[in-house]
């Protein structure tokens, strides 16, 4: 039997930088995935993280093994002067490629802006 898991991460920021949409995206993505149109995922296959620190995310990424993995990030992001893309977690900014895991098949969606430097395509 094929196994799968989904990790939905919301990092909406705080105070004047709070992204209301990112906070709602966890609920919207969960509802979509559990719907027939979204794949009828079971609740035990989905992990939702709200405003996590990077070590919390890293532990989950390292421990989730499946034939197929779906990762969705909603929050702040930016590109540096070398055109590397970063995602902003509660405690630090991490290069987006660090979301890749040991699983053979993955889909990663990073719903984040790329402030300050020229826009480049995502993962």
mmCIF file with all atom_site columns, C-alpha atoms in Angstrom:
data_model
loop_
_atom_site.group_PDB
_atom_site.id
_atom_site.type_symbol
_atom_site.label_atom_id
_atom_site.label_alt_id
_atom_site.label_comp_id
_atom_site.label_asym_id
_atom_site.label_entity_id
_atom_site.label_seq_id
_atom_site.pdbx_PDB_ins_code
_atom_site.Cartn_x
_atom_site.Cartn_y
_atom_site.Cartn_z
_atom_site.occupancy
_atom_site.B_iso_or_equiv
_atom_site.pdbx_formal_charge
_atom_site.auth_seq_id
_atom_site.auth_comp_id
_atom_site.auth_asym_id
_atom_site.auth_atom_id
_atom_site.pdbx_PDB_model_num
ATOM 1   C CA . UNK A 1 1   ? 0.000   0.000  0.000  1.00 0.00 ? 1   UNK A CA 1
ATOM 2   C CA . UNK A 1 2   ? 1.217   3.483  -0.872 1.00 0.00 ? 2   UNK A CA 1
ATOM 3   C CA . UNK A 1 3   ? 1.718   5.813  2.088  1.00 0.00 ? 3   UNK A CA 1
ATOM 4   C CA . UNK A 1 4   ? 1.447   9.587  2.069  1.00 0.00 ? 4   UNK A CA 1
ATOM 5   C CA . UNK A 1 5   ? 1.611   12.513 4.442  1.00 0.00 ? 5   UNK A CA 1
ATOM 6   C CA . UNK A 1 6   ? 1.062   16.235 4.256  1.00 0.00 ? 6   UNK A CA 1
ATOM 7   C CA . UNK A 1 7   ? 2.735   18.954 6.271  1.00 0.00 ? 7   UNK A CA 1
ATOM 8   C CA . UNK A 1 8   ? 0.962   22.301 6.304  1.00 0.00 ? 8   UNK A CA 1
ATOM 9   C CA . UNK A 1 9   ? 2.956   25.181 7.772  1.00 0.00 ? 9   UNK A CA 1
ATOM 10  C CA . UNK A 1 10  ? 1.598   28.633 8.552  1.00 0.00 ? 10  UNK A CA 1
ATOM 11  C CA . UNK A 1 11  ? 4.085   31.363 9.491  1.00 0.00 ? 11  UNK A CA 1
ATOM 12  C CA . UNK A 1 12  ? 1.951   34.519 9.440  1.00 0.00 ? 12  UNK A CA 1
ATOM 13  C CA . UNK A 1 13  ? 4.398   36.714 11.328 1.00 0.00 ? 13  UNK A CA 1
ATOM 14  C CA . UNK A 1 14  ? 3.456   39.061 14.160 1.00 0.00 ? 14  UNK A CA 1
ATOM 15  C CA . UNK A 1 15  ? 2.139   42.533 14.886 1.00 0.00 ? 15  UNK A CA 1
ATOM 16  C CA . UNK A 1 16  ? 2.314   44.913 11.898 1.00 0.00 ? 16  UNK A CA 1
ATOM 17  C CA . UNK A 1 17  ? 3.744   42.134 9.700  1.00 0.00 ? 17  UNK A CA 1
ATOM 18  C CA . UNK A 1 18  ? 0.942   39.659 10.471 1.00 0.00 ? 18  UNK A CA 1
ATOM 19  C CA . UNK A 1 19  ? -0.484  37.987 7.351  1.00 0.00 ? 19  UNK A CA 1
ATOM 20  C CA . UNK A 1 20  ? -4.142  37.187 8.034  1.00 0.00 ? 20  UNK A CA 1
ATOM 21  C CA . UNK A 1 21  ? -4.324  35.067 4.881  1.00 0.00 ? 21  UNK A CA 1
ATOM 22  C CA . UNK A 1 22  ? -1.431  32.842 5.919  1.00 0.00 ? 22  UNK A CA 1
ATOM 23  C CA . UNK A 1 23  ? -3.110  32.157 9.254  1.00 0.00 ? 23  UNK A CA 1
ATOM 24  C CA . UNK A 1 24  ? -6.277  31.019 7.420  1.00 0.00 ? 24  UNK A CA 1
ATOM 25  C CA . UNK A 1 25  ? -4.388  29.003 4.816  1.00 0.00 ? 25  UNK A CA 1
ATOM 26  C CA . UNK A 1 26  ? -3.746  26.110 7.227  1.00 0.00 ? 26  UNK A CA 1
ATOM 27  C CA . UNK A 1 27  ? -7.475  25.605 7.694  1.00 0.00 ? 27  UNK A CA 1
ATOM 28  C CA . UNK A 1 28  ? -8.246  26.094 4.001  1.00 0.00 ? 28  UNK A CA 1
ATOM 29  C CA . UNK A 1 29  ? -5.550  23.669 2.850  1.00 0.00 ? 29  UNK A CA 1
ATOM 30  C CA . UNK A 1 30  ? -6.565  21.077 5.455  1.00 0.00 ? 30  UNK A CA 1
ATOM 31  C CA . UNK A 1 31  ? -10.194 21.318 4.324  1.00 0.00 ? 31  UNK A CA 1
ATOM 32  C CA . UNK A 1 32  ? -9.164  21.016 0.684  1.00 0.00 ? 32  UNK A CA 1
ATOM 33  C CA . UNK A 1 33  ? -6.941  17.969 1.232  1.00 0.00 ? 33  UNK A CA 1
ATOM 34  C CA . UNK A 1 34  ? -9.629  16.152 3.232  1.00 0.00 ? 34  UNK A CA 1
ATOM 35  C CA . UNK A 1 35  ? -12.252 16.837 0.537  1.00 0.00 ? 35  UNK A CA 1
ATOM 36  C CA . UNK A 1 36  ? -12.909 14.386 -2.323 1.00 0.00 ? 36  UNK A CA 1
ATOM 37  C CA . UNK A 1 37  ? -11.564 16.927 -4.823 1.00 0.00 ? 37  UNK A CA 1
ATOM 38  C CA . UNK A 1 38  ? -8.332  17.387 -2.819 1.00 0.00 ? 38  UNK A CA 1
ATOM 39  C CA . UNK A 1 39  ? -7.565  13.672 -2.506 1.00 0.00 ? 39  UNK A CA 1
ATOM 40  C CA . UNK A 1 40  ? -9.717  12.615 0.471  1.00 0.00 ? 40  UNK A CA 1
ATOM 41  C CA . UNK A 1 41  ? -6.711  12.606 2.788  1.00 0.00 ? 41  UNK A CA 1
ATOM 42  C CA . UNK A 1 42  ? -7.295  11.128 6.240  1.00 0.00 ? 42  UNK A CA 1
ATOM 43  C CA . UNK A 1 43  ? -6.727  13.367 9.268  1.00 0.00 ? 43  UNK A CA 1
ATOM 44  C CA . UNK A 1 44  ? -3.906  11.160 10.564 1.00 0.00 ? 44  UNK A CA 1
ATOM 45  C CA . UNK A 1 45  ? -1.989  11.762 7.306  1.00 0.00 ? 45  UNK A CA 1
ATOM 46  C CA . UNK A 1 46  ? -1.904  15.552 7.796  1.00 0.00 ? 46  UNK A CA 1
ATOM 47  C CA . UNK A 1 47  ? 0.288   17.545 10.183 1.00 0.00 ? 47  UNK A CA 1
ATOM 48  C CA . UNK A 1 48  ? -0.497  21.245 10.721 1.00 0.00 ? 48  UNK A CA 1
ATOM 49  C CA . UNK A 1 49  ? 2.014   23.636 12.246 1.00 0.00 ? 49  UNK A CA 1
ATOM 50  C CA . UNK A 1 50  ? 1.038   27.165 13.234 1.00 0.00 ? 50  UNK A CA 1
ATOM 51  C CA . UNK A 1 51  ? 3.893   29.664 13.566 1.00 0.00 ? 51  UNK A CA 1
ATOM 52  C CA . UNK A 1 52  ? 6.506   27.010 14.420 1.00 0.00 ? 52  UNK A CA 1
ATOM 53  C CA . UNK A 1 53  ? 10.187  27.413 15.180 1.00 0.00 ? 53  UNK A CA 1
ATOM 54  C CA . UNK A 1 54  ? 12.514  25.841 12.610 1.00 0.00 ? 54  UNK A CA 1
ATOM 55  C CA . UNK A 1 55  ? 13.685  23.010 14.954 1.00 0.00 ? 55  UNK A CA 1
ATOM 56  C CA . UNK A 1 56  ? 10.044  21.907 15.345 1.00 0.00 ? 56  UNK A CA 1
ATOM 57  C CA . UNK A 1 57  ? 9.609   21.814 11.567 1.00 0.00 ? 57  UNK A CA 1
ATOM 58  C CA . UNK A 1 58  ? 12.930  20.006 11.075 1.00 0.00 ? 58  UNK A CA 1
ATOM 59  C CA . UNK A 1 59  ? 11.990  17.297 13.612 1.00 0.00 ? 59  UNK A CA 1
ATOM 60  C CA . UNK A 1 60  ? 8.704   16.697 11.798 1.00 0.00 ? 60  UNK A CA 1
ATOM 61  C CA . UNK A 1 61  ? 10.360  16.622 8.366  1.00 0.00 ? 61  UNK A CA 1
ATOM 62  C CA . UNK A 1 62  ? 12.951  14.128 9.599  1.00 0.00 ? 62  UNK A CA 1
ATOM 63  C CA . UNK A 1 63  ? 10.359  11.853 11.207 1.00 0.00 ? 63  UNK A CA 1
ATOM 64  C CA . UNK A 1 64  ? 7.743   11.746 8.431  1.00 0.00 ? 64  UNK A CA 1
ATOM 65  C CA . UNK A 1 65  ? 8.398   8.938  6.013  1.00 0.00 ? 65  UNK A CA 1
ATOM 66  C CA . UNK A 1 66  ? 6.034   8.170  3.152  1.00 0.00 ? 66  UNK A CA 1
ATOM 67  C CA . UNK A 1 67  ? 5.956   7.152  -0.490 1.00 0.00 ? 67  UNK A CA 1
ATOM 68  C CA . UNK A 1 68  ? 4.530   10.603 -1.286 1.00 0.00 ? 68  UNK A CA 1
ATOM 69  C CA . UNK A 1 69  ? 4.838   13.803 0.738  1.00 0.00 ? 69  UNK A CA 1
ATOM 70  C CA . UNK A 1 70  ? 3.047   17.114 0.265  1.00 0.00 ? 70  UNK A CA 1
ATOM 71  C CA . UNK A 1 71  ? 4.431   20.228 1.985  1.00 0.00 ? 71  UNK A CA 1
ATOM 72  C CA . UNK A 1 72  ? 2.643   23.576 1.973  1.00 0.00 ? 72  UNK A CA 1
ATOM 73  C CA . UNK A 1 73  ? 4.181   26.728 3.466  1.00 0.00 ? 73  UNK A CA 1
ATOM 74  C CA . UNK A 1 74  ? 2.229   29.981 3.854  1.00 0.00 ? 74  UNK A CA 1
ATOM 75  C CA . UNK A 1 75  ? 4.013   33.023 5.212  1.00 0.00 ? 75  UNK A CA 1
ATOM 76  C CA . UNK A 1 76  ? 6.813   35.490 4.723  1.00 0.00 ? 76  UNK A CA 1
ATOM 77  C CA . UNK A 1 77  ? 9.774   34.857 2.458  1.00 0.00 ? 77  UNK A CA 1
ATOM 78  C CA . UNK A 1 78  ? 12.514  36.731 0.633  1.00 0.00 ? 78  UNK A CA 1
ATOM 79  C CA . UNK A 1 79  ? 15.348  36.324 -1.843 1.00 0.00 ? 79  UNK A CA 1
ATOM 80  C CA . UNK A 1 80  ? 18.894  37.362 -1.012 1.00 0.00 ? 80  UNK A CA 1
ATOM 81  C CA . UNK A 1 81  ? 21.340  39.134 -3.322 1.00 0.00 ? 81  UNK A CA 1
ATOM 82  C CA . UNK A 1 82  ? 22.520  35.727 -4.602 1.00 0.00 ? 82  UNK A CA 1
ATOM 83  C CA . UNK A 1 83  ? 18.912  34.900 -5.594 1.00 0.00 ? 83  UNK A CA 1
ATOM 84  C CA . UNK A 1 84  ? 18.594  32.202 -2.922 1.00 0.00 ? 84  UNK A CA 1
ATOM 85  C CA . UNK A 1 85  ? 15.055  31.912 -1.586 1.00 0.00 ? 85  UNK A CA 1
ATOM 86  C CA . UNK A 1 86  ? 14.314  31.939 2.143  1.00 0.00 ? 86  UNK A CA 1
ATOM 87  C CA . UNK A 1 87  ? 11.220  31.171 4.211  1.00 0.00 ? 87  UNK A CA 1
ATOM 88  C CA . UNK A 1 88  ? 10.692  33.020 7.487  1.00 0.00 ? 88  UNK A CA 1
ATOM 89  C CA . UNK A 1 89  ? 9.898   30.853 10.495 1.00 0.00 ? 89  UNK A CA 1
ATOM 90  C CA . UNK A 1 90  ? 9.108   32.045 14.016 1.00 0.00 ? 90  UNK A CA 1
ATOM 91  C CA . UNK A 1 91  ? 12.765  31.989 15.083 1.00 0.00 ? 91  UNK A CA 1
ATOM 92  C CA . UNK A 1 92  ? 14.850  32.215 11.883 1.00 0.00 ? 92  UNK A CA 1
ATOM 93  C CA . UNK A 1 93  ? 14.909  32.311 8.097  1.00 0.00 ? 93  UNK A CA 1
ATOM 94  C CA . UNK A 1 94  ? 15.715  29.065 6.293  1.00 0.00 ? 94  UNK A CA 1
ATOM 95  C CA . UNK A 1 95  ? 16.609  28.456 2.654  1.00 0.00 ? 95  UNK A CA 1
ATOM 96  C CA . UNK A 1 96  ? 13.571  26.920 0.958  1.00 0.00 ? 96  UNK A CA 1
ATOM 97  C CA . UNK A 1 97  ? 15.486  23.887 -0.306 1.00 0.00 ? 97  UNK A CA 1
ATOM 98  C CA . UNK A 1 98  ? 15.796  22.694 3.302  1.00 0.00 ? 98  UNK A CA 1
ATOM 99  C CA . UNK A 1 99  ? 12.172  21.540 3.035  1.00 0.00 ? 99  UNK A CA 1
ATOM 100 C CA . UNK A 1 100 ? 13.342  18.699 0.797  1.00 0.00 ? 100 UNK A CA 1
ATOM 101 C CA . UNK A 1 101 ? 13.414  15.447 2.744  1.00 0.00 ? 101 UNK A CA 1
ATOM 102 C CA . UNK A 1 102 ? 14.478  11.829 2.372  1.00 0.00 ? 102 UNK A CA 1
ATOM 103 C CA . UNK A 1 103 ? 11.131  10.895 0.769  1.00 0.00 ? 103 UNK A CA 1
ATOM 104 C CA . UNK A 1 104 ? 11.312  9.883  -2.884 1.00 0.00 ? 104 UNK A CA 1
ATOM 105 C CA . UNK A 1 105 ? 8.308   11.850 -4.130 1.00 0.00 ? 105 UNK A CA 1
ATOM 106 C CA . UNK A 1 106 ? 7.429   15.306 -2.870 1.00 0.00 ? 106 UNK A CA 1
ATOM 107 C CA . UNK A 1 107 ? 5.417   18.308 -3.843 1.00 0.00 ? 107 UNK A CA 1
ATOM 108 C CA . UNK A 1 108 ? 6.397   21.527 -2.086 1.00 0.00 ? 108 UNK A CA 1
ATOM 109 C CA . UNK A 1 109 ? 4.334   24.682 -2.422 1.00 0.00 ? 109 UNK A CA 1
ATOM 110 C CA . UNK A 1 110 ? 5.781   27.857 -0.909 1.00 0.00 ? 110 UNK A CA 1
ATOM 111 C CA . UNK A 1 111 ? 3.089   30.536 -0.810 1.00 0.00 ? 111 UNK A CA 1
ATOM 112 C CA . UNK A 1 112 ? 5.311   33.426 0.212  1.00 0.00 ? 112 UNK A CA 1
ATOM 113 C CA . UNK A 1 113 ? 6.470   36.742 -1.155 1.00 0.00 ? 113 UNK A CA 1
ATOM 114 C CA . UNK A 1 114 ? 10.030  37.285 -2.288 1.00 0.00 ? 114 UNK A CA 1
ATOM 115 C CA . UNK A 1 115 ? 10.673  40.801 -1.060 1.00 0.00 ? 115 UNK A CA 1
ATOM 116 C CA . UNK A 1 116 ? 13.567  43.121 -1.936 1.00 0.00 ? 116 UNK A CA 1
ATOM 117 C CA . UNK A 1 117 ? 15.080  41.334 -4.923 1.00 0.00 ? 117 UNK A CA 1
ATOM 118 C CA . UNK A 1 118 ? 13.858  40.300 -8.365 1.00 0.00 ? 118 UNK A CA 1
ATOM 119 C CA . UNK A 1 119 ? 11.118  37.694 -8.346 1.00 0.00 ? 119 UNK A CA 1
ATOM 120 C CA . UNK A 1 120 ? 12.268  34.214 -9.279 1.00 0.00 ? 120 UNK A CA 1
ATOM 121 C CA . UNK A 1 121 ? 10.264  31.036 -9.635 1.00 0.00 ? 121 UNK A CA 1
ATOM 122 C CA . UNK A 1 122 ? 9.601   28.820 -6.631 1.00 0.00 ? 122 UNK A CA 1
ATOM 123 C CA . UNK A 1 123 ? 10.304  25.165 -6.074 1.00 0.00 ? 123 UNK A CA 1
#
